[in-house]
Amino acid sequence: MKSIICSEAPAKIILFGEHFVVRGKPAIATAVNLYARVYVKESNRHLFESKQLGEKVDLDKQSIPERYKQFQYVYRRVVELAGKNRGFYIVIDSQIPLAAGMGSSASTIVAFTHALLKYYGVEPELELVNRIAYDAEKIVHGKPSGIDNTVATYGGVLYYKQGYMERLDIKWPSDLYLVVIDTGIKRSTGKVVSDVLQLYKKYSQILSLVYDAAEKLVEIARIKLLNGDFLSLGELASINHGLLSAIGVSIAEVEEAVHLLRKLGALGSKVSGAGRGGIVYGFFRGEPSRILEGIPTKYKGYVVKPVREGVRSCRDMYKY
Ligand code: PMV
């Protein structure tokens, strides 16, 4: 059967400020050129298939695996909004590593919401897509800051603080890359976030100072980005990594990957996203394929670039 709707949303990398953002500090994230895609086909049921997980789920069933509850939530909300129901067969196909810190869950739910709104004849305005996706993210993550769904929805480089966002107009140099290493260690964002919040509660007198340092760092990074001072960004990334280690989200494997990027010539590197595994990134100038050659096969390496556009209808639907 032909796909009749296809939407795609970019992955994100938190450049600076993750975790601290959960307690109201600012963060900066960028959308990057890896995509989650959602295809919607006509059907007489409400089925959902994940290519990456190799699973099919009936969204009309009351008891479905926890990880699909957010999709069921979006489906019900969109049906309510549209005031009509219509059968579908949905296929999710994603280039974004799962549960690694690149926002795969948010990008997927954003693309899913966009595609479903279109399928039900509701204009997929970005503000609406973002709101529904955020409510859906809450089902999985408990207390998300909202940065993941916001970047997947709007794209670009965003300064984000408690629901307020500013799009940073950045002229990214053509020879500046982000090299990402996926350590392959999966973790639950919700669990890491709640451990960090617990630690904060216990040592708030110390950690409030670390949070203030993170805030200052993000404010300086915002200015450096706007001024095109990319050398300083590398240094700030490394300092930010130190602050993330202080709140307990780095582990031996993460340290190894962060230091590997520095050995390979990164201007600076850090863990990104929830940590305790997942991804680390480094800023690099020069030929990226040479850097990938230096990454051992136990890891997966990606060279990515920021993209200005967020969720959209697929550009090359049949080529994917
Ligand atoms: O690892 P990810 O992609 O789920 O990112 C989590 C980012 C945190 O700041 C740790 C949590 C949040 O909700 O902002």
Tab-separated table of C-alpha atoms and ligand atoms in Angstrom:
chain	number	residue	atom	x	y	z
A	1	MET	CA	0.000	0.000	0.000
A	2	LYS	CA	1.252	3.490	-0.825
A	3	SER	CA	2.365	5.802	1.966
A	4	ILE	CA	0.061	8.728	1.974
A	5	ILE	CA	1.672	10.888	4.634
A	6	CYS	CA	5.309	11.088	5.707
A	7	SER	CA	6.789	13.451	8.305
A	8	GLU	CA	10.346	13.710	9.574
A	9	ALA	CA	11.931	15.400	12.572
A	10	PRO	CA	15.647	15.964	13.232
A	11	ALA	CA	17.721	14.587	16.085
A	12	LYS	CA	19.107	16.987	18.637
A	13	ILE	CA	22.337	17.431	20.457
A	14	ILE	CA	22.404	19.368	23.684
A	15	LEU	CA	25.511	21.483	23.273
A	16	PHE	CA	25.481	22.921	26.795
A	17	GLY	CA	23.396	22.839	29.959
A	18	GLU	CA	21.610	19.461	30.103
A	19	HIS	CA	20.369	18.385	33.516
A	20	PHE	CA	20.833	21.911	34.875
A	21	VAL	CA	17.977	22.879	32.547
A	22	VAL	CA	15.622	20.596	34.486
A	23	ARG	CA	15.959	22.935	37.483
A	24	GLY	CA	15.325	26.077	35.468
A	25	LYS	CA	18.829	26.911	34.222
A	26	PRO	CA	19.371	27.667	30.515
A	27	ALA	CA	20.631	25.195	27.927
A	28	ILE	CA	21.636	25.366	24.277
A	29	ALA	CA	20.778	22.604	21.852
A	30	THR	CA	20.941	22.167	18.128
A	31	ALA	CA	18.971	20.109	15.650
A	32	VAL	CA	21.264	17.901	13.555
A	33	ASN	CA	20.973	16.077	10.254
A	34	LEU	CA	19.777	12.652	11.398
A	35	TYR	CA	16.032	12.059	11.127
A	36	ALA	CA	13.147	10.073	12.588
A	37	ARG	CA	10.519	9.360	9.943
A	38	VAL	CA	6.882	8.455	10.299
A	39	TYR	CA	4.848	7.022	7.436
A	40	VAL	CA	1.053	6.847	7.681
A	41	LYS	CA	-0.933	4.514	5.442
A	42	GLU	CA	-4.662	3.885	5.217
A	43	SER	CA	-5.951	0.882	7.187
A	44	ASN	CA	-9.097	-0.249	8.959
A	45	ARG	CA	-7.256	-0.582	12.308
A	46	HIS	CA	-4.853	1.583	14.327
A	47	LEU	CA	-1.546	-0.198	14.020
A	48	PHE	CA	1.928	1.045	14.738
A	49	GLU	CA	5.195	-0.549	13.659
A	50	SER	CA	8.703	0.330	14.787
A	51	LYS	CA	11.360	-0.748	12.280
A	52	GLN	CA	14.173	-0.306	14.807
A	53	LEU	CA	12.525	-2.356	17.525
A	54	GLY	CA	10.963	-4.826	15.074
A	55	GLU	CA	7.637	-4.570	16.920
A	56	LYS	CA	3.996	-4.023	15.959
A	57	VAL	CA	1.396	-2.668	18.349
A	58	ASP	CA	-2.358	-2.195	18.167
A	59	LEU	CA	-2.979	1.278	19.599
A	60	ASP	CA	-6.626	0.428	20.344
A	61	LYS	CA	-5.606	-2.155	22.933
A	62	GLN	CA	-5.889	-1.048	26.561
A	63	SER	CA	-2.704	-2.749	27.713
A	64	ILE	CA	0.260	-1.956	25.477
A	65	PRO	CA	3.966	-1.849	26.414
A	66	GLU	CA	4.916	1.229	28.431
A	67	ARG	CA	7.186	2.590	25.674
A	68	TYR	CA	4.217	2.925	23.301
A	69	LYS	CA	1.876	4.699	25.711
A	70	GLN	CA	2.987	8.111	24.440
A	71	PHE	CA	1.942	7.204	20.900
A	72	GLN	CA	-1.435	6.000	22.137
A	73	TYR	CA	-1.800	9.305	24.010
A	74	VAL	CA	-1.063	11.355	20.859
A	75	TYR	CA	-3.399	9.217	18.771
A	76	ARG	CA	-6.298	9.732	21.231
A	77	ARG	CA	-5.613	13.446	21.556
A	78	VAL	CA	-5.488	14.001	17.792
A	79	VAL	CA	-8.720	12.040	17.265
A	80	GLU	CA	-10.383	14.232	19.892
A	81	LEU	CA	-9.031	17.374	18.255
A	82	ALA	CA	-10.094	16.300	14.761
A	83	GLY	CA	-13.513	15.177	15.974
A	84	LYS	CA	-13.329	12.106	13.757
A	85	ASN	CA	-11.567	8.774	13.609
A	86	ARG	CA	-9.876	7.053	10.708
A	87	GLY	CA	-7.868	3.814	10.540
A	88	PHE	CA	-4.094	3.886	9.970
A	89	TYR	CA	-0.996	1.797	9.686
A	90	ILE	CA	2.006	3.744	10.920
A	91	VAL	CA	5.631	2.866	10.307
A	92	ILE	CA	8.453	4.541	12.225
A	93	ASP	CA	11.883	4.456	10.636
A	94	SER	CA	14.698	6.336	12.305
A	95	GLN	CA	18.375	7.089	11.727
A	96	ILE	CA	18.737	8.336	15.319
A	97	PRO	CA	20.405	6.003	17.845
A	98	LEU	CA	17.890	4.874	20.445
A	99	ALA	CA	18.061	5.983	24.083
A	100	ALA	CA	21.475	7.512	23.490
A	101	GLY	CA	20.995	11.236	24.125
A	102	MET	CA	20.112	12.429	20.634
A	103	GLY	CA	16.439	12.816	21.422
A	104	SER	CA	15.246	9.804	19.418
A	105	SER	CA	12.110	9.550	21.508
A	106	ALA	CA	11.240	13.252	21.159
A	107	SER	CA	12.032	13.362	17.418
A	108	THR	CA	9.854	10.315	16.847
A	109	ILE	CA	6.920	11.625	18.856
A	110	VAL	CA	7.192	15.032	17.140
A	111	ALA	CA	7.213	13.440	13.662
A	112	PHE	CA	4.371	11.118	14.727
A	113	THR	CA	2.246	14.051	15.964
A	114	HIS	CA	2.939	16.069	12.808
A	115	ALA	CA	2.039	13.145	10.532
A	116	LEU	CA	-1.096	12.204	12.458
A	117	LEU	CA	-2.425	15.776	12.558
A	118	LYS	CA	-2.006	15.961	8.782
A	119	TYR	CA	-3.638	12.577	8.317
A	120	TYR	CA	-6.667	13.709	10.332
A	121	GLY	CA	-6.903	16.972	8.423
A	122	VAL	CA	-5.704	19.267	11.254
A	123	GLU	CA	-3.134	21.915	10.322
A	124	PRO	CA	0.135	20.755	11.981
A	125	GLU	CA	1.084	24.167	13.368
A	126	LEU	CA	4.426	23.925	15.110
A	127	GLU	CA	3.131	25.322	18.379
A	128	LEU	CA	0.419	22.641	18.466
A	129	VAL	CA	2.813	19.832	17.502
A	130	ASN	CA	5.226	20.939	20.216
A	131	ARG	CA	2.547	21.132	22.916
A	132	ILE	CA	1.118	17.676	22.189
A	133	ALA	CA	4.606	16.134	21.904
A	134	TYR	CA	5.639	17.678	25.228
A	135	ASP	CA	2.576	16.262	27.006
A	136	ALA	CA	3.369	12.868	25.454
A	137	GLU	CA	7.031	13.072	26.560
A	138	LYS	CA	5.844	13.572	30.136
A	139	ILE	CA	4.329	10.085	30.036
A	140	VAL	CA	7.762	8.549	29.433
A	141	HIS	CA	10.155	10.903	31.190
A	142	GLY	CA	8.183	12.214	34.124
A	143	LYS	CA	9.821	15.631	34.301
A	144	PRO	CA	11.229	16.571	30.901
A	145	SER	CA	12.484	20.124	30.490
A	146	GLY	CA	10.850	20.307	27.053
A	147	ILE	CA	14.109	21.034	25.227
A	148	ASP	CA	14.082	17.806	23.184
A	149	ASN	CA	10.629	18.200	21.658
A	150	THR	CA	11.210	21.938	21.136
A	151	VAL	CA	14.386	21.384	19.099
A	152	ALA	CA	12.833	18.533	17.090
A	153	THR	CA	9.838	20.764	16.328
A	154	TYR	CA	11.538	24.067	15.481
A	155	GLY	CA	15.045	23.005	14.386
A	156	GLY	CA	18.065	25.331	14.465
A	157	VAL	CA	20.212	26.224	17.448
A	158	LEU	CA	18.032	27.082	20.424
A	159	TYR	CA	18.708	28.753	23.723
A	160	TYR	CA	16.126	27.316	26.051
A	161	LYS	CA	15.031	28.127	29.566
A	162	GLN	CA	11.850	26.912	31.245
A	163	GLY	CA	9.656	27.009	28.182
A	164	TYR	CA	11.218	30.248	26.883
A	165	MET	CA	13.238	29.767	23.761
A	166	GLU	CA	15.369	31.964	21.584
A	167	ARG	CA	16.507	30.926	18.175
A	168	LEU	CA	20.196	31.743	17.777
A	169	ASP	CA	21.071	32.895	14.304
A	170	ILE	CA	24.418	31.227	13.836
A	171	LYS	CA	26.676	31.168	10.853
A	172	TRP	CA	28.140	27.741	11.317
A	173	PRO	CA	31.534	27.564	9.511
A	174	SER	CA	31.573	24.982	6.716
A	175	ASP	CA	34.634	23.238	8.204
A	176	LEU	CA	33.270	22.952	11.759
A	177	TYR	CA	31.763	19.577	12.654
A	178	LEU	CA	30.334	17.820	15.598
A	179	VAL	CA	31.706	14.307	15.903
A	180	VAL	CA	29.462	12.113	18.003
A	181	ILE	CA	30.399	8.831	19.620
A	182	ASP	CA	27.600	6.553	20.737
A	183	THR	CA	29.064	4.547	23.621
A	184	GLY	CA	26.322	1.963	23.021
A	185	ILE	CA	25.377	2.043	26.699
A	186	LYS	CA	21.603	2.471	26.977
A	187	ARG	CA	20.072	4.234	29.933
A	188	SER	CA	16.780	5.686	30.958
A	189	THR	CA	16.695	9.495	30.879
A	190	GLY	CA	13.978	9.486	33.542
A	191	LYS	CA	16.111	7.440	35.951
A	192	VAL	CA	19.263	9.543	35.486
A	193	VAL	CA	17.275	12.780	35.856
A	194	SER	CA	15.664	11.563	39.058
A	195	ASP	CA	19.040	10.453	40.504
A	196	VAL	CA	20.488	13.892	39.771
A	197	LEU	CA	17.530	15.589	41.439
A	198	GLN	CA	17.998	13.356	44.488
A	199	LEU	CA	21.685	14.271	44.683
A	200	TYR	CA	20.742	17.939	44.447
A	201	LYS	CA	18.337	17.548	47.352
A	202	LYS	CA	21.035	15.955	49.477
A	203	TYR	CA	23.814	18.417	48.672
A	204	SER	CA	21.916	21.509	47.583
A	205	GLN	CA	24.405	23.881	49.228
A	206	ILE	CA	27.206	22.525	47.045
A	207	LEU	CA	25.262	21.682	43.924
A	208	SER	CA	23.476	25.028	43.743
A	209	LEU	CA	26.941	26.491	43.052
A	210	VAL	CA	27.555	23.945	40.292
A	211	TYR	CA	24.175	24.860	38.801
A	212	ASP	CA	25.072	28.555	38.953
A	213	ALA	CA	28.377	27.794	37.205
A	214	ALA	CA	26.465	25.924	34.487
A	215	GLU	CA	24.175	28.893	34.038
A	216	LYS	CA	27.106	31.250	33.617
A	217	LEU	CA	28.737	28.837	31.189
A	218	VAL	CA	25.626	28.693	28.990
A	219	GLU	CA	25.298	32.480	28.959
A	220	ILE	CA	28.927	32.794	27.830
A	221	ALA	CA	28.479	30.012	25.242
A	222	ARG	CA	25.455	31.859	23.816
A	223	ILE	CA	27.578	34.972	23.239
A	224	LYS	CA	30.487	32.947	21.789
A	225	LEU	CA	28.126	31.185	19.395
A	226	LEU	CA	26.573	34.456	18.254
A	227	ASN	CA	30.059	35.970	17.802
A	228	GLY	CA	31.375	32.930	15.936
A	229	ASP	CA	34.092	32.246	18.521
A	230	PHE	CA	34.115	28.504	17.913
A	231	LEU	CA	37.514	27.856	19.521
A	232	SER	CA	36.134	28.968	22.867
A	233	LEU	CA	33.109	26.714	22.391
A	234	GLY	CA	35.385	23.683	22.536
A	235	GLU	CA	36.847	24.822	25.841
A	236	LEU	CA	33.406	25.536	27.221
A	237	ALA	CA	32.252	22.043	26.185
A	238	SER	CA	35.098	20.520	28.204
A	239	ILE	CA	34.315	22.672	31.251
A	240	ASN	CA	30.636	21.718	30.934
A	241	HIS	CA	31.682	18.071	30.935
A	242	GLY	CA	33.431	18.619	34.265
A	243	LEU	CA	30.243	20.075	35.749
A	244	LEU	CA	28.252	17.084	34.493
A	245	SER	CA	30.788	14.738	36.106
A	246	ALA	CA	30.220	16.612	39.359
A	247	ILE	CA	26.516	15.747	39.311
A	248	GLY	CA	27.251	12.092	38.661
A	249	VAL	CA	26.292	11.518	35.048
A	250	SER	CA	29.679	10.491	33.702
A	251	ILE	CA	30.898	6.913	33.937
A	252	ALA	CA	34.209	5.279	32.960
A	253	GLU	CA	33.063	4.477	29.397
A	254	VAL	CA	31.911	8.059	28.899
A	255	GLU	CA	35.202	9.449	30.191
A	256	GLU	CA	37.075	7.172	27.799
A	257	ALA	CA	35.062	8.395	24.802
A	258	VAL	CA	35.325	12.061	25.841
A	259	HIS	CA	39.122	11.751	26.134
A	260	LEU	CA	39.373	9.796	22.888
A	261	LEU	CA	37.783	12.745	21.049
A	262	ARG	CA	40.284	15.109	22.644
A	263	LYS	CA	43.159	12.836	21.576
A	264	LEU	CA	41.768	12.881	18.050
A	265	GLY	CA	42.039	16.656	18.048
A	266	ALA	CA	38.677	17.895	19.329
A	267	LEU	CA	38.579	21.564	20.304
A	268	GLY	CA	36.693	20.266	23.338
A	269	SER	CA	34.297	17.433	24.143
A	270	LYS	CA	31.588	16.428	26.573
A	271	VAL	CA	28.863	13.954	27.345
A	272	SER	CA	25.525	15.074	25.900
A	273	GLY	CA	21.968	14.364	27.051
A	274	ALA	CA	21.218	12.341	30.134
A	275	GLY	CA	24.690	10.726	30.362
A	276	ARG	CA	25.659	7.461	32.168
A	277	GLY	CA	26.342	6.124	28.681
A	278	GLY	CA	24.660	7.393	25.545
A	279	ILE	CA	26.544	9.889	23.416
A	280	VAL	CA	29.491	12.220	23.769
A	281	TYR	CA	30.398	14.859	21.207
A	282	GLY	CA	33.396	16.969	20.255
A	283	PHE	CA	33.854	20.109	18.155
A	284	PHE	CA	36.261	19.526	15.265
A	285	ARG	CA	37.690	21.546	12.452
A	286	GLY	CA	39.031	19.846	9.334
A	287	GLU	CA	38.432	16.599	7.523
A	288	PRO	CA	35.843	14.548	9.488
A	289	SER	CA	36.323	11.162	7.786
A	290	ARG	CA	39.886	11.036	9.159
A	291	ILE	CA	38.484	11.457	12.656
A	292	LEU	CA	35.962	8.657	12.169
A	293	GLU	CA	38.830	6.331	11.213
A	294	GLY	CA	40.301	6.891	14.676
A	295	ILE	CA	37.156	5.703	16.462
A	296	PRO	CA	37.353	2.025	17.513
A	297	THR	CA	34.672	-0.328	16.181
A	298	LYS	CA	33.214	-0.926	19.644
A	299	TYR	CA	31.660	2.536	19.253
A	300	LYS	CA	29.473	4.037	16.605
A	301	GLY	CA	30.748	7.368	15.289
A	302	TYR	CA	28.722	10.033	13.472
A	303	VAL	CA	29.739	13.288	11.862
A	304	VAL	CA	26.814	15.666	12.094
A	305	LYS	CA	26.004	19.260	11.227
A	306	PRO	CA	23.370	21.579	12.635
A	307	VAL	CA	20.181	21.991	10.576
A	308	ARG	CA	17.928	25.025	10.627
A	309	GLU	CA	14.636	23.274	9.933
A	310	GLY	CA	12.606	21.210	12.384
A	311	VAL	CA	9.720	18.817	11.751
A	312	ARG	CA	8.439	18.845	8.185
A	313	SER	CA	6.845	16.717	5.503
A	314	CYS	CA	9.445	14.291	4.121
A	315	ARG	CA	11.468	15.687	1.276
A	316	ASP	CA	12.256	12.476	-0.575
A	317	MET	CA	9.552	10.138	0.632
A	318	TYR	CA	10.277	7.195	-1.646
A	319	LYS	CA	14.056	7.316	-1.518
A	320	TYR	CA	14.467	6.719	2.189
B	1	PMV	O1	19.392	12.033	26.876
B	1	PMV	P1	18.233	12.765	26.341
B	1	PMV	O2	18.244	12.991	24.871
B	1	PMV	O3	16.935	12.143	26.791
B	1	PMV	O4	18.281	14.255	26.962
B	1	PMV	C1	17.983	14.481	28.309
B	1	PMV	C2	18.260	15.911	28.660
B	1	PMV	C3	18.083	16.217	30.150
B	1	PMV	O5	18.455	17.586	30.343
B	1	PMV	C4	18.985	15.340	30.992
B	1	PMV	C5	16.651	16.034	30.619
B	1	PMV	C6	15.680	17.068	30.085
B	1	PMV	O6	14.464	16.776	30.154
B	1	PMV	O7	16.078	18.156	29.664
